[in-house]
Amino acid sequence: MRHEIKKIAKITDELTTFFLEYNAKIVEIKLEETGENKIISVLAKQIDNVDEVIKEIKEHLSYERAIEMEEYYWELTGESECHDGLSLVGVMVDEASLDYSIEDSFVYVELIRKHEVQRKKK
């Protein structure tokens, strides 16, 4: 259980760092646990270069969850000096959705991590 909590914290750290690197003036984070999932929502506002942010997020969060990679590399999440950490986030979540507005310079990311039991049932 403690590892799961740390993984959520690392994912949150990686996303926060990513948005701050693009000079987000406001970053709102919401963590929610449902019976089946952990949901991480991040809203970043007043970001520089929204086009590039969107491209990076789409590229790195499009990976499929890989439990075996997650077990070996999760501790590195949030520690990278480049955007490779986002790729680690991508393999640590089951679903990722993205909403954004270039005109209003905001990006909203929602990540879903299914509980162990839910993944094994599928």
Short mmCIF file of C-alpha atoms in Angstrom, two decimals, residues 8-72:
data_model
loop_
_atom_site.label_atom_id
_atom_site.label_comp_id
_atom_site.label_asym_id
_atom_site.label_seq_id
_atom_site.Cartn_x
_atom_site.Cartn_y
_atom_site.Cartn_z
CA ILE A 8 0.69 8.45 -6.93
CA ALA A 9 2.92 11.11 -5.34
CA LYS A 10 5.62 10.56 -7.99
CA ILE A 11 3.09 10.84 -10.82
CA THR A 12 1.75 14.07 -9.32
CA ASP A 13 5.30 15.40 -8.89
CA GLU A 14 6.19 14.64 -12.50
CA LEU A 15 3.12 16.42 -13.88
CA THR A 16 3.57 19.42 -11.58
CA THR A 17 7.23 19.76 -12.56
CA PHE A 18 6.35 19.43 -16.25
CA PHE A 19 3.77 22.23 -16.10
CA LEU A 20 6.00 24.50 -14.02
CA GLU A 21 8.74 24.10 -16.64
CA TYR A 22 6.28 25.70 -19.07
CA ASN A 23 5.72 28.57 -16.61
CA ALA A 24 2.19 27.62 -15.59
CA LYS A 25 0.93 30.39 -13.32
CA ILE A 26 -1.72 28.16 -11.72
CA VAL A 27 -1.58 24.38 -11.20
CA GLU A 28 -4.56 22.69 -9.57
CA ILE A 29 -4.29 19.04 -8.54
CA LYS A 30 -7.14 16.78 -7.51
CA LEU A 31 -6.69 13.21 -6.26
CA GLU A 32 -9.76 11.03 -6.03
CA GLU A 33 -10.20 7.40 -5.09
CA THR A 34 -13.22 5.50 -6.29
CA GLY A 35 -14.02 1.90 -5.53
CA GLU A 36 -12.17 0.82 -8.67
CA ASN A 37 -9.69 3.57 -9.52
CA LYS A 38 -7.38 6.30 -8.39
CA ILE A 39 -7.95 9.43 -10.46
CA ILE A 40 -5.32 12.14 -10.77
CA SER A 41 -6.55 15.39 -12.32
CA VAL A 42 -4.25 18.31 -13.09
CA LEU A 43 -5.35 21.66 -14.47
CA ALA A 44 -2.57 24.03 -15.53
CA LYS A 45 -3.45 27.60 -16.49
CA GLN A 46 -1.60 30.45 -18.16
CA ILE A 47 1.00 28.18 -19.73
CA ASP A 48 3.71 29.21 -22.18
CA ASN A 49 3.78 27.38 -25.52
CA VAL A 50 0.57 25.35 -25.15
CA ASP A 51 1.11 23.71 -28.56
CA GLU A 52 4.37 22.16 -27.40
CA VAL A 53 2.85 21.10 -24.05
CA ILE A 54 0.03 19.30 -25.84
CA LYS A 55 2.44 17.57 -28.22
CA GLU A 56 4.64 16.37 -25.33
CA ILE A 57 1.68 15.09 -23.31
CA LYS A 58 0.14 13.27 -26.26
CA GLU A 59 3.46 11.65 -27.11
CA HIS A 60 4.43 10.55 -23.61
CA LEU A 61 1.07 9.61 -22.11
CA SER A 62 -0.01 7.47 -25.03
CA TYR A 63 1.93 4.42 -23.84
CA GLU A 64 0.10 1.38 -22.57
CA ARG A 65 0.44 0.53 -18.90
CA ALA A 66 3.34 -1.85 -18.32
CA ILE A 67 3.35 -3.34 -14.82
CA GLU A 68 6.79 -4.92 -15.23
CA MET A 69 8.36 -1.58 -16.21
CA GLU A 70 6.47 0.21 -13.47
CA GLU A 71 7.87 -2.09 -10.80
CA TYR A 72 11.46 -1.41 -11.87
#
